[in-house]
Amino acid sequence: MTSISEFMTSDHRRCDEFFNQAEEAVSQGKWDEAQQGWSEFQQAIEHHFSMEEQVLFPAFEQATGSTAGPTSVMRMEHDQMRQLFAQVGQALGAKDADTLLGASETLMILMQQHNMKEEQILYPMSMRALPDPDNTLNEMQQC
Amino acid sequence: MRTDGLNFDNIPPLSIPYGFFATAPLFGVLAGLVLLFQPQALTARWDPAALALVHLLTLGFAAQIMLGALCQVMPVVSSQPIPLSRTQALLVRGCISLGTVLLSLTFLFPGPILFSLTLAAFVIGFGLFISRLIQALIKIRPAGHTLVSIRLAAFCLLITLIAGVILLWWRSSPQTAPLAPILNTDQHALWGIQGWGLLLVVGVSFQVIPMFHVAPDFPARVQRWLPGALMLSLLLGTVLDGSAAIALMALSKLLVLGYCALASRHLRQRRRKLLDYTVRFWQLALGCIALSMVVNLATLGWPELPNRLPLAELSAILFGFGGLLAVIFGMLQKIVPFLLYLHLQRQCLTQPEKLLTLPNMKQLISTARSKRQWWLHCTALCGLLIALWLPLLTPLAALLLIADFVWLGWTLHQAFALYRQHLN
């Protein structure tokens, strides 16, 4: 059976793929394609955030008895990324490729270092801390 | 489960990594000046100026950047920051900078006083940093593959420094040297460059190539075994003698060649195909490191070759300037703007209206600036390689080297100025 770590890591890669398609379409001036890629990315990543913010993080906080630990930093980083989504969205509306690619580069690095913390530390730690990780994963998949 | 030891948010104050990054290019310029006024340094490897040149680049430039980057990367890959306060980081930076200048002077004017001062500066600077790094590294369990590489690299740095101190002791004040050199000069260089330098590059590449460029992950088996195998072949190649040592050294070169081929393939398979000068710096570095390994293998197979051709110098320029320094230049194009953005964003969290006006990474260091850096680095590399055969051109190569580092320093300064402007 898939673990939380494997499932969420592969979901990160799925989001990267949409992000990539949107960014590449912008660099080639294909704005319609970019718009479609970007909305697919936003849907995918917001779904990913919901699985974490609504199921995984509360379960982790309950199991460890702490809401001020790593999950609060992860939530803050989600908000930081959402601010960059807004900037990219604005630039997409204005068809401003330079601003968009600058903001998307920033978002990409922010997102990747966030993913690295989750994949290397938080997910493995959740699987050890949660009383029934398979059940939590099930709930996340139904989110 | 305890989570209070996790410091996800504990990114070091900007002044710690940025301080190292901003100081380092000055040593590159100093190295260029040494080459400009002492052009024989390029081909006469035992010349005091050549030793000064090499250490200005390796300790003054490369090591300082690597220490700064480690301060930044440790909390991200392990959640364990290096427990170094602002003042301690300043002390480390000051002592390593001073030590590097004193070391260069010790090569030029050997004597017990300069040597003692150099030793004191390095013991404080590196001693403090390495002890704090070890403190962070032993807390981390289980260690990921990048951390294994960082641990092995830190061990190689320690061996290189101890061996270097003993060698310098023998050179400056042989009558007071407490013990015989544990490594000869070639081995000291090998542990520094192929141990500390390369292991760090290998470990970092496992993380950053897939991460920044959306490339496939390196095979788990390679990530697990390569750093250890490199380290082991280096260790056995040092302690054994004769044909066994040569065979192990050849094996380590072949492993590095294999790594370069694999990393290049992963870069080619990246799905993020936008124009990116960090990718170009990586490609240049992997190509140069591979070429340098071919030169080393040729030297192992035909030991009389270096009598006819400047192969040791060729390999050193390819590996050091074309390889390790290119990785550093490329990584700085991403790390620095990200770092500045991250700190700006954190300071604006309470003022959302300010967030929309923050400069993005490409405004902090533009693609045009990175492009110029790439061309300057390639041109300086070509200049150095040509000057090996046409020594008359060495001053020109030195000027190109200076231009490369001045541009880097200026770029970092401009990015920081923009950061300051938005901070107010």
XYZ file of C-alpha atoms in Angstrom:
567
model
C 0.000 0.000 0.000
C 1.166 3.561 -0.754
C 2.474 5.523 2.227
C 1.706 9.161 3.099
C 5.253 10.025 2.054
C 5.026 8.331 -1.353
C 1.554 9.659 -2.084
C 2.302 13.274 -1.161
C 5.727 13.262 -2.867
C 4.159 12.072 -6.101
C 1.467 14.748 -5.705
C 4.256 17.372 -5.430
C 5.653 16.086 -8.729
C 2.207 16.270 -10.340
C 1.913 19.938 -9.302
C 5.444 20.613 -10.636
C 4.402 19.179 -13.964
C 1.422 21.595 -14.332
C 3.575 24.489 -13.136
C 6.152 23.609 -15.715
C 3.676 23.472 -18.572
C 2.313 26.901 -17.660
C 5.760 28.461 -17.321
C 6.979 27.000 -20.600
C 3.865 28.170 -22.452
C 4.483 31.725 -21.137
C 8.108 31.660 -22.271
C 6.864 30.705 -25.759
C 4.145 33.374 -25.764
C 1.333 30.766 -25.839
C -0.982 32.616 -23.479
C -4.076 30.399 -23.836
C -2.055 27.310 -23.046
C -0.419 29.158 -20.160
C -3.798 30.116 -18.734
C -4.981 26.527 -18.886
C -1.739 25.161 -17.378
C -1.868 27.719 -14.599
C -5.462 26.969 -13.614
C -4.658 23.233 -13.577
C -1.683 23.982 -11.364
C -3.720 26.136 -8.995
C -6.395 23.478 -8.673
C -3.805 20.773 -8.037
C -1.857 22.742 -5.471
C -4.889 24.038 -3.576
C -6.112 20.441 -3.359
C -2.679 19.447 -2.037
C -2.764 22.259 0.538
C -6.276 21.204 1.648
C -5.138 17.617 2.213
C -2.433 18.981 4.475
C -4.213 21.853 6.205
C -7.489 20.018 6.797
C -6.334 16.458 7.492
C -2.611 15.807 7.838
C -1.535 18.821 9.917
C -4.404 18.604 12.450
C -3.758 14.849 12.833
C -0.050 15.502 13.320
C -0.749 18.294 15.814
C -3.096 16.037 17.759
C -0.584 13.184 17.818
C 2.328 15.371 18.922
C 0.308 17.699 21.131
C 1.826 20.784 19.517
C 0.330 23.352 17.163
C 3.319 25.681 17.315
C 5.795 23.240 15.782
C 6.694 22.480 12.169
C 3.069 22.535 10.945
C 2.669 26.217 11.818
C 5.724 27.011 9.667
C 4.308 24.902 6.834
C 1.008 26.819 7.029
C 2.911 30.114 6.934
C 4.827 28.957 3.858
C 1.533 27.996 2.171
C 0.413 31.612 2.700
C 3.703 32.914 1.293
C 3.148 30.785 -1.807
C -0.442 31.971 -2.138
C 0.842 35.563 -2.283
C 3.056 34.597 -5.186
C 0.130 32.800 -6.888
C -1.641 36.157 -6.812
C 1.336 37.925 -8.414
C 1.627 35.288 -11.136
C -2.136 35.451 -11.718
C -1.984 39.240 -12.130
C 0.914 39.032 -14.588
C -0.918 36.321 -16.508
C -3.958 38.580 -16.833
C -1.749 41.420 -18.066
C 0.222 39.068 -20.367
C 3.392 40.452 -18.804
C 5.918 37.652 -19.441
C 8.896 39.279 -17.652
C 7.044 39.904 -14.394
C 5.410 36.503 -14.593
C 8.660 34.588 -15.145
C 10.353 36.529 -12.328
C 7.517 35.736 -9.926
C 7.310 32.118 -11.089
C 11.048 31.605 -10.583
C 10.651 32.876 -7.016
C 7.608 30.692 -6.457
C 9.401 27.659 -7.861
C 12.310 27.926 -5.420
C 10.022 28.722 -2.478
C 7.843 25.743 -3.367
C 10.781 23.370 -3.805
C 12.446 24.172 -0.517
C 9.051 23.804 1.177
C 8.569 20.406 -0.516
C 12.029 19.342 0.564
C 11.253 20.027 4.228
C 7.997 18.081 3.937
C 9.419 15.137 1.998
C 12.550 14.746 4.049
C 11.291 15.570 7.503
C 7.584 16.177 8.002
C 6.051 13.237 6.078
C 8.409 10.582 7.478
C 7.864 12.075 10.933
C 4.063 12.037 10.493
C 4.164 8.370 9.559
C 5.974 7.630 12.829
C 3.840 9.944 14.975
C 0.327 9.177 13.705
C -1.542 6.338 15.451
C -3.031 5.077 12.151
C -1.219 6.603 9.157
C -3.149 4.505 6.633
C -6.443 5.853 7.902
C -5.142 9.436 7.754
C -4.011 8.846 4.187
C -7.463 7.540 3.374
C -9.042 10.708 4.742
C -6.585 12.841 2.794
C -7.431 11.054 -0.442
C -11.130 11.759 0.125
C -10.470 15.445 0.676
C 7.050 12.468 19.736
C 9.177 15.507 20.418
C 8.951 18.230 17.791
C 10.429 21.080 19.782
C 13.938 20.335 18.461
C 12.709 20.966 14.936
C 13.613 24.386 13.702
C 11.971 24.629 10.297
C 11.647 28.335 10.668
C 15.062 28.882 12.069
C 16.652 30.368 8.980
C 19.815 32.210 9.971
C 19.844 36.030 9.996
C 20.650 37.348 6.501
C 23.962 38.790 7.680
C 25.371 35.304 8.323
C 25.209 33.685 4.846
C 25.260 36.997 2.976
C 28.332 38.150 4.917
C 30.284 35.130 3.658
C 28.984 35.621 0.100
C 29.842 39.318 -0.004
C 33.373 38.874 1.378
C 34.378 35.977 -0.873
C 34.677 37.795 -4.269
C 37.323 40.114 -2.771
C 39.619 37.107 -2.477
C 38.994 36.228 -6.112
C 40.113 39.754 -7.035
C 43.181 39.389 -4.796
C 44.011 36.089 -6.522
C 43.729 37.847 -9.884
C 46.091 40.592 -8.699
C 48.641 37.991 -7.543
C 48.491 36.404 -11.012
C 48.760 39.792 -12.703
C 51.923 40.775 -10.848
C 53.408 37.279 -10.501
C 52.454 35.633 -13.824
C 54.812 32.694 -13.220
C 52.303 31.541 -10.569
C 50.211 29.898 -13.290
C 52.775 27.295 -14.317
C 55.324 27.051 -11.474
C 53.343 25.079 -8.908
C 55.931 25.347 -6.090
C 56.294 29.079 -6.554
C 55.189 30.938 -3.375
C 52.879 33.109 -5.475
C 51.247 29.969 -6.949
C 50.578 28.637 -3.448
C 49.158 32.024 -2.416
C 46.971 32.135 -5.560
C 45.539 28.659 -4.953
C 44.733 29.337 -1.296
C 43.167 32.733 -1.998
C 40.781 30.951 -4.360
C 40.137 27.816 -2.306
C 40.015 29.238 1.224
C 39.264 32.917 0.660
C 36.657 32.411 -2.050
C 35.337 28.838 -2.310
C 35.448 27.844 1.368
C 33.764 31.070 2.511
C 30.894 30.620 0.044
C 30.526 26.981 1.037
C 30.392 27.879 4.742
C 27.768 30.569 4.054
C 25.709 28.150 1.954
C 25.919 25.469 4.658
C 24.510 27.946 7.214
C 21.560 28.469 4.897
C 20.987 24.923 3.717
C 21.259 22.974 6.990
C 17.882 24.077 8.435
C 16.219 23.293 5.095
C 17.598 19.794 4.563
C 17.700 18.707 8.178
C 15.753 21.191 10.323
C 18.951 21.607 12.328
C 20.536 25.025 11.944
C 24.252 25.409 12.625
C 24.234 26.961 16.128
C 26.268 30.011 15.207
C 25.329 33.475 16.476
C 25.830 36.632 14.400
C 28.918 37.548 16.405
C 30.387 34.081 16.124
C 29.752 34.049 12.353
C 31.489 37.408 12.110
C 34.409 36.006 14.087
C 34.592 32.951 11.787
C 34.497 35.177 8.704
C 37.038 37.630 10.112
C 39.447 34.897 11.184
C 39.225 32.955 7.908
C 39.670 36.165 5.887
C 42.605 37.308 7.993
C 44.057 33.793 8.060
C 43.896 33.542 4.258
C 45.729 36.848 3.800
C 48.323 35.852 6.428
C 48.705 32.428 4.816
C 49.426 34.040 1.444
C 52.038 36.237 3.125
C 53.504 33.188 4.904
C 54.055 31.526 1.528
C 55.819 34.621 0.257
C 57.827 35.301 3.463
C 58.114 32.001 5.388
C 58.870 32.429 9.079
C 57.623 31.406 12.524
C 55.804 34.646 13.399
C 53.572 34.855 10.332
C 52.988 31.120 10.598
C 51.866 31.374 14.247
C 49.459 34.196 13.411
C 48.027 32.231 10.457
C 47.615 29.162 12.615
C 45.866 31.134 15.370
C 43.421 32.726 12.886
C 42.543 29.389 11.250
C 42.230 27.496 14.522
C 39.717 30.071 15.782
C 37.863 30.515 12.466
C 37.631 26.948 11.201
C 37.704 25.464 14.702
C 34.620 27.388 15.735
C 32.760 26.686 12.489
C 33.572 22.977 12.306
C 32.748 22.393 15.980
C 29.336 24.061 15.492
C 28.722 22.138 12.264
C 29.523 18.845 14.011
C 27.194 19.846 16.854
C 24.340 20.208 14.315
C 25.281 17.116 12.280
C 25.308 14.694 15.218
C 21.784 15.734 16.231
C 20.307 14.637 12.925
C 18.830 11.141 12.738
C 18.259 9.573 10.301
C 20.527 11.402 7.878
C 19.440 11.791 4.250
C 21.879 11.225 1.386
C 22.819 14.906 1.135
C 23.650 14.955 4.827
C 25.860 11.889 4.483
C 27.799 13.791 1.798
C 27.998 16.879 4.020
C 29.330 14.752 6.900
C 31.962 13.122 4.704
C 32.880 16.495 3.191
C 33.285 18.010 6.673
C 35.588 15.105 7.606
C 37.674 15.732 4.448
C 37.859 19.442 5.282
C 39.177 18.609 8.723
C 41.836 16.234 7.330
C 42.809 18.802 4.660
C 43.185 21.565 7.227
C 45.206 19.470 9.679
C 47.464 18.177 6.890
C 47.826 21.726 5.540
C 48.799 23.130 8.926
C 51.511 20.466 9.367
C 52.855 21.066 5.853
C 52.960 24.802 6.477
C 54.638 24.229 9.838
C 57.410 22.282 8.118
C 57.773 24.991 5.543
C 57.820 27.933 7.947
C 59.468 26.612 11.069
C 60.760 23.026 10.579
C 62.682 22.925 13.867
C 59.479 23.381 15.918
C 57.183 21.092 13.879
C 55.672 18.573 16.327
C 55.087 15.730 13.847
C 55.936 14.613 10.337
C 53.493 15.593 7.554
C 50.613 13.112 7.486
C 49.889 13.846 3.827
C 52.176 15.131 1.095
C 51.218 18.274 -0.829
C 49.509 16.338 -3.626
C 47.444 14.369 -1.121
C 46.564 17.540 0.832
C 45.276 19.084 -2.410
C 43.427 15.896 -3.327
C 41.620 15.717 0.027
C 40.700 19.381 -0.213
C 39.460 19.385 -3.774
C 38.241 15.854 -4.423
C 37.238 15.275 -0.808
C 35.730 18.441 0.659
C 34.955 20.261 -2.602
C 33.662 17.432 -4.744
C 31.715 15.625 -2.015
C 29.886 18.830 -1.228
C 29.112 19.388 -4.925
C 27.913 15.781 -5.316
C 25.714 15.959 -2.207
C 24.244 19.321 -3.164
C 23.614 18.202 -6.749
C 21.519 15.251 -5.538
C 19.164 17.839 -4.039
C 19.292 20.862 -6.254
C 19.387 19.410 -9.786
C 16.035 17.603 -9.384
C 14.641 20.412 -7.235
C 15.465 23.624 -9.114
C 15.236 22.227 -12.614
C 12.471 19.625 -12.291
C 14.827 16.842 -13.335
C 14.433 13.150 -12.409
C 15.801 12.158 -8.997
C 19.242 10.544 -8.946
C 18.931 6.759 -8.523
C 18.665 5.916 -4.792
C 21.541 3.441 -5.098
C 23.869 6.101 -6.506
C 22.866 8.562 -3.792
C 23.495 5.927 -1.131
C 26.843 4.563 -2.344
C 28.641 7.189 -4.406
C 29.760 9.598 -1.624
C 31.002 6.711 0.533
C 32.745 5.036 -2.414
C 34.482 8.300 -3.357
C 35.594 8.805 0.205
C 36.790 5.197 0.606
C 38.809 5.212 -2.619
C 40.395 8.489 -1.531
C 41.225 7.088 1.909
C 42.637 3.775 0.662
C 44.456 5.481 -2.208
C 46.188 7.618 0.435
C 47.151 4.922 2.925
C 48.165 2.227 0.411
C 51.300 2.307 -1.727
C 52.338 1.265 -5.211
C 50.057 -0.238 -7.808
C 47.136 -0.723 -5.368
C 47.112 3.019 -4.681
C 47.270 3.819 -8.407
C 44.415 1.400 -9.118
C 42.272 2.972 -6.383
C 43.030 6.495 -7.563
C 42.081 5.448 -11.098
C 38.886 3.950 -9.730
C 38.008 7.190 -7.941
C 38.548 9.166 -11.192
C 36.304 6.719 -13.041
C 33.624 7.118 -10.366
C 33.773 10.889 -10.765
C 33.558 10.503 -14.556
C 30.495 8.293 -14.088
C 28.932 10.884 -11.774
C 29.528 13.672 -14.326
C 27.890 11.598 -17.088
C 24.897 10.787 -14.868
C 24.425 14.358 -13.609
C 24.652 15.695 -17.201
C 22.005 13.184 -18.279
C 19.705 14.296 -15.459
C 20.196 17.929 -16.454
C 19.362 17.083 -20.076
C 16.211 15.306 -18.898
C 15.038 18.326 -16.889
C 11.491 19.293 -17.623
C 11.984 22.961 -16.810
C 13.566 24.077 -20.059
C 13.570 27.854 -19.562
C 16.788 29.736 -20.234
C 18.695 29.371 -16.960
C 22.339 30.291 -16.442
C 22.586 28.131 -13.323
C 22.017 25.141 -15.637
C 24.723 26.400 -17.978
C 27.161 26.791 -15.077
C 26.371 23.200 -14.006
C 26.911 21.917 -17.548
C 30.219 23.764 -17.808
C 31.295 22.432 -14.408
C 30.414 18.813 -15.161
C 32.201 18.986 -18.534
C 35.331 20.523 -16.991
C 35.418 18.078 -14.051
C 35.075 15.161 -16.493
C 37.902 16.525 -18.684
C 40.089 17.001 -15.641
C 39.471 13.352 -14.667
C 40.537 12.266 -18.179
C 43.750 14.293 -17.773
C 44.358 12.680 -14.352
C 43.777 9.196 -15.763
C 46.225 9.927 -18.589
C 48.788 11.014 -15.993
C 48.240 7.828 -13.957
C 48.659 5.692 -17.093
C 51.645 7.570 -18.536
C 53.544 9.103 -15.596
C 56.146 10.690 -17.911
C 53.509 12.822 -19.690
C 53.593 15.757 -17.191
C 57.290 16.228 -18.031
C 56.258 17.258 -21.532
C 52.893 18.915 -20.900
C 51.598 21.094 -18.010
C 49.017 18.443 -17.112
C 48.891 19.059 -13.344
C 48.112 22.739 -13.952
C 45.644 21.894 -16.735
C 43.777 19.496 -14.470
C 43.769 21.976 -11.574
C 42.359 24.806 -13.719
C 39.707 22.553 -15.243
C 38.653 21.062 -11.906
C 38.986 24.161 -9.760
C 38.068 27.114 -11.955
C 35.981 25.354 -14.617
C 34.401 22.899 -12.157
C 34.002 23.827 -8.507
C 34.031 27.591 -9.011
C 31.522 27.331 -11.862
C 29.118 25.429 -9.581
C 29.551 28.124 -6.939
C 29.000 30.953 -9.449
C 25.912 29.191 -10.816
C 24.406 28.453 -7.416
C 24.922 32.045 -6.241
C 22.762 33.247 -9.150
C 19.850 31.426 -7.466
C 20.690 31.309 -3.770
C 21.350 35.019 -3.284
C 18.169 36.424 -4.873
C 16.098 33.754 -3.139
C 17.670 34.558 0.198
C 17.048 38.277 -0.200
C 13.462 37.699 -1.339
C 12.786 35.335 1.558
C 13.996 37.855 4.115
C 12.054 40.694 2.482
C 8.904 38.594 2.428
C 9.238 37.611 6.072
C 9.635 41.242 7.068
C 6.512 42.211 5.168
C 4.219 39.501 6.516
C 2.428 42.012 8.682
C 2.103 44.538 5.836
C 0.381 42.661 2.993
C 0.160 45.820 0.849
C 3.965 45.900 0.685
C 4.194 42.310 -0.492
C 2.958 43.076 -3.984
C 5.702 45.641 -4.502
C 8.568 43.330 -3.519
C 11.153 42.688 -6.227
C 11.122 39.092 -7.468
C 14.246 36.976 -7.878
C 14.835 38.050 -11.457
C 14.638 41.691 -10.465
C 17.203 41.082 -7.724
C 19.614 39.343 -10.147
C 18.468 39.644 -13.747
C 18.998 36.990 -16.413
C 21.090 39.563 -18.334
C 23.464 39.898 -15.350
C 23.755 36.130 -14.971
C 24.399 35.854 -18.700
C 27.283 38.315 -18.463
C 28.684 36.385 -15.503
C 28.548 33.179 -17.494
C 30.420 34.711 -20.422
C 33.000 36.326 -18.155
C 33.629 33.010 -16.412
C 33.960 31.114 -19.704
C 36.271 33.783 -21.103
C 38.454 33.786 -17.975
C 38.612 29.973 -18.114
C 39.703 30.064 -21.765
C 42.236 32.788 -20.913
C 43.778 30.663 -18.156
C 43.917 27.554 -20.369
C 45.494 29.418 -23.292
C 48.024 31.094 -20.970
C 49.275 27.636 -19.926
C 50.725 27.295 -23.426
C 51.265 31.005 -24.155
C 52.599 32.425 -20.863
C 52.825 35.887 -22.432
C 49.044 36.020 -22.205
C 48.962 35.368 -18.440
C 48.422 39.066 -17.506
C 45.436 39.121 -19.855
C 44.060 35.958 -18.208
C 44.592 37.622 -14.812
C 42.577 40.664 -15.920
C 39.773 38.399 -17.120
C 39.839 36.611 -13.764
C 39.583 39.933 -11.946
C 36.702 41.024 -14.199
C 34.860 37.759 -13.429
C 35.092 38.302 -9.658
C 34.438 42.050 -9.818
C 31.240 41.357 -11.745
C 30.173 38.786 -9.174
C 30.886 41.154 -6.282
C 29.068 44.008 -8.048
C 26.055 41.809 -8.822
C 25.778 40.750 -5.174
C 26.160 44.358 -4.076
C 23.451 45.578 -6.472
C 21.055 42.849 -5.329
C 21.675 43.801 -1.713
C 21.162 47.502 -2.489
C 17.749 46.691 -3.998
C 16.926 44.640 -0.902
C 17.843 47.573 1.357
C 15.787 49.946 -0.765
C 12.685 47.811 -0.289
C 13.348 47.281 3.364
C 12.929 50.959 4.110
